[in-house]
Short mmCIF file of C-alpha atoms in Angstrom, two decimals:
data_model
loop_
_atom_site.label_atom_id
_atom_site.label_comp_id
_atom_site.label_asym_id
_atom_site.label_seq_id
_atom_site.Cartn_x
_atom_site.Cartn_y
_atom_site.Cartn_z
CA MET Z 1 -34.86 74.12 -19.43
CA THR Z 2 -34.05 75.39 -15.92
CA PRO Z 3 -35.04 72.64 -13.17
CA ILE Z 4 -37.81 73.79 -11.04
CA LYS Z 5 -36.24 74.54 -7.56
CA VAL Z 6 -37.83 72.77 -4.43
CA ALA Z 7 -37.01 72.82 -0.93
CA CYS Z 8 -38.50 70.51 1.70
CA VAL Z 9 -39.45 71.47 5.74
CA GLU Z 10 -39.57 67.91 6.88
CA ASP Z 11 -38.38 67.14 10.48
CA ASN Z 12 -37.67 63.68 9.78
CA THR Z 13 -33.86 62.68 9.25
CA SER Z 14 -34.39 59.67 6.95
CA LEU Z 15 -37.06 61.30 4.79
CA ARG Z 16 -35.28 64.23 4.09
CA LYS Z 17 -32.14 61.94 3.22
CA ARG Z 18 -34.49 59.80 1.16
CA PHE Z 19 -35.53 63.11 -0.77
CA GLU Z 20 -32.32 64.06 -1.36
CA GLU Z 21 -31.57 60.82 -2.94
CA GLN Z 22 -34.60 60.58 -4.77
CA PHE Z 23 -34.64 63.43 -6.59
CA GLU Z 24 -31.06 62.96 -8.14
CA PHE Z 25 -33.02 61.05 -10.57
CA PHE Z 26 -35.15 63.72 -12.11
CA ASP Z 27 -32.92 66.37 -14.43
CA ASP Z 28 -35.99 69.03 -14.44
CA ILE Z 29 -36.09 68.98 -10.48
CA GLN Z 30 -33.73 70.65 -8.16
CA LEU Z 31 -33.61 69.89 -4.45
CA VAL Z 32 -32.02 73.01 -3.27
CA ALA Z 33 -32.27 72.89 0.53
CA THR Z 34 -34.22 70.64 3.31
CA PHE Z 35 -35.07 72.21 6.88
CA ALA Z 36 -35.89 70.30 10.04
CA THR Z 37 -37.79 73.24 11.22
CA GLY Z 38 -39.92 75.81 10.04
CA GLU Z 39 -38.01 78.63 11.88
CA ALA Z 40 -35.11 77.38 10.05
CA ALA Z 41 -37.01 77.45 6.32
CA LEU Z 42 -37.82 80.81 7.11
CA ASN Z 43 -34.51 82.03 8.66
CA ALA Z 44 -32.70 81.06 5.26
CA LEU Z 45 -35.13 82.28 2.84
CA ARG Z 46 -35.24 85.95 4.25
CA LYS Z 47 -31.34 85.63 4.18
CA SER Z 48 -31.53 84.22 0.51
CA ALA Z 49 -31.20 85.89 -2.69
CA PRO Z 50 -34.09 86.49 -5.01
CA SER Z 51 -32.62 84.18 -7.63
CA LYS Z 52 -31.83 81.57 -4.98
CA LEU Z 53 -35.36 81.35 -3.54
CA PRO Z 54 -36.78 78.13 -4.43
CA ASP Z 55 -39.99 77.80 -6.75
CA ILE Z 56 -41.81 75.37 -4.19
CA VAL Z 57 -41.49 74.33 -0.68
CA LEU Z 58 -42.65 70.82 0.20
CA MET Z 59 -44.10 71.23 3.90
CA ASP Z 60 -44.78 68.94 6.59
CA ILE Z 61 -47.56 69.73 8.75
CA GLU Z 62 -46.80 68.21 12.34
CA LEU Z 63 -43.41 69.99 13.00
CA PRO Z 64 -41.36 71.21 16.17
CA GLY Z 65 -41.99 74.18 17.12
CA MET Z 66 -43.57 76.39 14.43
CA SER Z 67 -46.34 74.42 13.04
CA GLY Z 68 -46.13 73.41 9.11
CA ILE Z 69 -49.39 75.59 8.51
CA ASP Z 70 -48.08 78.35 10.50
CA THR Z 71 -44.81 78.21 8.47
CA THR Z 72 -47.17 78.25 5.20
CA ILE Z 73 -48.65 81.40 6.29
CA ALA Z 74 -45.57 83.23 6.95
CA ILE Z 75 -43.96 82.01 3.86
CA LYS Z 76 -46.85 83.08 1.83
CA GLU Z 77 -46.81 86.71 3.59
CA LEU Z 78 -43.05 87.15 3.37
CA PHE Z 79 -42.76 85.50 -0.50
CA PRO Z 80 -45.91 85.48 -2.43
CA ASP Z 81 -44.59 83.55 -5.27
CA ILE Z 82 -43.18 80.76 -3.48
CA ASP Z 83 -45.89 77.84 -4.05
CA VAL Z 84 -46.27 75.74 -0.76
CA MET Z 85 -47.30 71.96 -1.27
CA MET Z 86 -48.36 69.93 2.07
CA PHE Z 87 -46.41 66.81 2.30
CA THR Z 88 -47.95 64.92 5.45
CA VAL Z 89 -49.60 61.86 6.59
CA PHE Z 90 -52.94 63.45 7.57
CA GLU Z 91 -55.57 62.90 5.99
CA ASP Z 92 -57.74 65.02 8.52
CA GLU Z 93 -60.56 66.93 7.05
CA LEU Z 94 -59.68 69.99 9.03
CA LYS Z 95 -56.01 69.70 8.80
CA ILE Z 96 -56.36 69.78 5.08
CA PHE Z 97 -58.62 72.91 4.60
CA HIS Z 98 -56.32 75.11 7.44
CA ALA Z 99 -53.59 74.04 4.86
CA ILE Z 100 -55.66 75.64 2.08
CA GLN Z 101 -56.70 78.22 3.68
CA ALA Z 102 -53.12 79.21 5.02
CA GLY Z 103 -52.20 79.35 1.13
CA ALA Z 104 -51.17 75.60 0.43
CA ALA Z 105 -51.29 75.25 -3.19
CA GLY Z 106 -51.05 71.27 -2.99
CA TYR Z 107 -51.53 68.28 -0.90
CA LEU Z 108 -49.62 65.18 -1.04
CA LEU Z 109 -49.44 61.89 1.22
CA LYS Z 110 -46.24 60.92 2.22
CA ASP Z 111 -46.78 57.15 1.28
CA ASP Z 112 -47.29 58.74 -2.54
CA PRO Z 113 -44.76 57.22 -4.97
CA ILE Z 114 -41.89 59.82 -5.42
CA GLU Z 115 -42.75 59.89 -9.17
CA ASP Z 116 -46.46 61.26 -8.52
CA VAL Z 117 -44.66 63.39 -6.21
CA ALA Z 118 -42.37 64.71 -9.05
CA GLN Z 119 -45.22 64.92 -11.38
CA ALA Z 120 -47.14 66.84 -8.63
CA ILE Z 121 -44.43 69.39 -8.21
CA ARG Z 122 -44.36 69.79 -12.01
CA GLU Z 123 -48.18 70.36 -12.13
CA LEU Z 124 -47.75 72.98 -9.27
CA HIS Z 125 -45.25 74.62 -10.92
CA ALA Z 126 -47.25 75.11 -14.28
CA GLY Z 127 -50.49 76.17 -12.52
CA GLY Z 128 -52.07 73.47 -11.01
CA ALA Z 129 -53.10 72.29 -7.83
CA PRO Z 130 -52.24 68.80 -7.28
CA MET Z 131 -53.78 66.70 -4.63
CA SER Z 132 -53.36 62.95 -3.74
CA GLN Z 133 -56.61 61.29 -4.93
CA SER Z 134 -57.53 60.12 -1.66
CA ILE Z 135 -57.12 63.82 -0.56
CA ALA Z 136 -59.15 64.80 -3.07
CA ARG Z 137 -62.27 62.27 -2.27
CA THR Z 138 -61.89 63.74 1.24
CA VAL Z 139 -62.06 67.13 0.16
CA LEU Z 140 -65.05 66.11 -1.99
CA SER Z 141 -66.65 64.24 1.28
CA PHE Z 142 -66.20 67.45 3.37
CA LEU Z 143 -67.42 69.79 0.96
CA ARG Z 144 -70.38 68.27 0.07
CA THR Z 145 -71.11 67.50 3.98
CA ARG Z 146 -70.54 71.32 4.56
CA ASN Z 147 -73.11 72.02 2.03
CA ASN Z 148 -75.67 69.92 3.01
CA MET Z 149 -75.07 71.67 6.55
CA SER Z 150 -74.73 75.21 6.12
CA GLY Z 151 -77.55 76.21 3.14
CA LYS Z 152 -76.47 79.43 2.45
CA ASP Z 153 -73.83 79.63 4.41
CA SER Z 154 -71.35 79.06 1.73
CA LEU Z 155 -67.87 80.31 0.34
CA ILE Z 156 -69.48 81.82 -2.65
CA GLY Z 157 -73.14 82.29 -1.31
CA SER Z 158 -76.28 80.43 -1.65
CA VAL Z 159 -76.49 77.15 -3.19
CA HIS Z 160 -79.85 77.85 -4.91
CA GLU Z 161 -78.76 81.54 -6.48
CA PRO Z 162 -78.98 81.30 -9.91
CA VAL Z 163 -75.48 82.03 -11.57
CA GLU Z 164 -74.21 81.83 -15.32
CA PHE Z 165 -70.67 81.02 -15.77
CA ASP Z 166 -70.79 80.30 -19.05
CA LEU Z 167 -68.52 77.09 -19.08
CA SER Z 168 -68.07 75.24 -22.50
CA VAL Z 169 -68.92 71.47 -22.66
CA ARG Z 170 -65.25 70.75 -22.86
CA GLU Z 171 -64.78 72.91 -19.43
CA LEU Z 172 -67.64 70.98 -17.75
CA GLU Z 173 -65.66 67.68 -18.54
CA LEU Z 174 -62.61 68.63 -17.21
CA LEU Z 175 -64.26 70.43 -14.00
CA GLN Z 176 -65.79 67.58 -13.26
CA GLY Z 177 -62.66 65.81 -13.53
CA LEU Z 178 -61.19 68.11 -10.89
CA VAL Z 179 -64.42 67.34 -8.51
CA GLN Z 180 -63.14 63.50 -9.30
CA GLY Z 181 -59.57 64.37 -8.06
CA GLU Z 182 -58.10 63.36 -11.63
CA THR Z 183 -54.54 64.75 -12.33
CA TYR Z 184 -53.81 66.82 -15.71
CA GLN Z 185 -51.81 64.35 -17.13
CA THR Z 186 -54.72 61.83 -16.57
CA LEU Z 187 -57.45 64.25 -17.80
CA ALA Z 188 -55.48 64.66 -21.07
CA LYS Z 189 -55.56 61.30 -21.85
CA LYS Z 190 -58.91 60.74 -21.42
CA LEU Z 191 -59.85 63.61 -23.25
CA PHE Z 192 -57.36 62.87 -25.99
CA ILE Z 193 -55.83 66.20 -25.52
CA SER Z 194 -52.93 67.41 -24.14
CA PRO Z 195 -51.64 68.36 -21.14
CA HIS Z 196 -50.70 72.06 -22.23
CA THR Z 197 -54.42 72.21 -23.14
CA VAL Z 198 -55.63 70.99 -20.17
CA LYS Z 199 -53.70 73.55 -18.41
CA THR Z 200 -55.15 76.18 -20.25
CA HIS Z 201 -58.66 75.31 -19.95
CA ILE Z 202 -58.24 75.04 -16.20
CA LYS Z 203 -57.19 78.60 -16.18
CA ASN Z 204 -60.29 79.64 -18.23
CA ILE Z 205 -62.51 77.82 -15.89
CA TYR Z 206 -60.59 79.20 -12.73
CA LYS Z 207 -61.37 82.76 -14.46
CA LYS Z 208 -65.02 82.05 -15.49
CA LEU Z 209 -65.40 80.76 -11.59
CA HIS Z 210 -63.69 83.39 -10.11
CA VAL Z 211 -61.53 81.57 -8.33
CA HIS Z 212 -57.83 80.68 -7.62
CA SER Z 213 -57.23 77.14 -6.28
CA ARG Z 214 -58.63 73.88 -7.19
CA ALA Z 215 -60.37 73.42 -3.98
CA LEU Z 216 -62.63 76.28 -4.35
CA ALA Z 217 -63.19 75.39 -8.09
CA VAL Z 218 -64.44 72.12 -6.74
CA ARG Z 219 -66.54 74.01 -3.98
CA VAL Z 220 -68.09 76.35 -6.40
CA ALA Z 221 -69.12 73.31 -8.76
CA LEU Z 222 -70.65 71.30 -6.04
CA ASP Z 223 -72.78 74.48 -4.45
CA ARG Z 224 -74.07 75.68 -8.18
CA GLY Z 225 -74.74 72.14 -9.47
CA LEU Z 226 -72.44 72.27 -12.44
CA VAL Z 227 -71.41 68.88 -12.13
#
């Protein structure tokens, strides 16, 4: 199996070194590059052959010079097939949503165990949108607050506008899990199905809800009272 190629943009030297050491223990994940700044990462990516580009970039938010969010925007504009996962100490609601708006497909905290980081990388590479559970709760709280304050002014229209999404019972169960911040592995165990089946259902949910990320799926679910 071809390893998932990962690059890391992190200004903390000791943390970069720790990544280099810890990722050696995973056969299916290869840390191909580390960078201290967003500018250095972008310069290296521009010079890389397509076959050498990483599949996933772990991105710190607070970087010297170009911020992690601005670097994410630039990466997604230049290399739309590269997934970016924010990896930071910040649980601030606005920073989370700015990262998502910039194109980040996942959001982890730096104190998450390396095993959880590795699993999140696998999930992201498989088409998921992993978040630390505390981040997922923050997102959920923020969305509920926005819903209560904004009335009709939502990402997808009026909260009261009737929409039929034709979700199956199983898909509604999985959507509830997404809202609660559950991982694909946890959902598979709870529902006694395989992780592959979970991924298939999630892709169908995204298609029916007309979204392309976990955050927006959660927003639709709350706006429309689906869970």
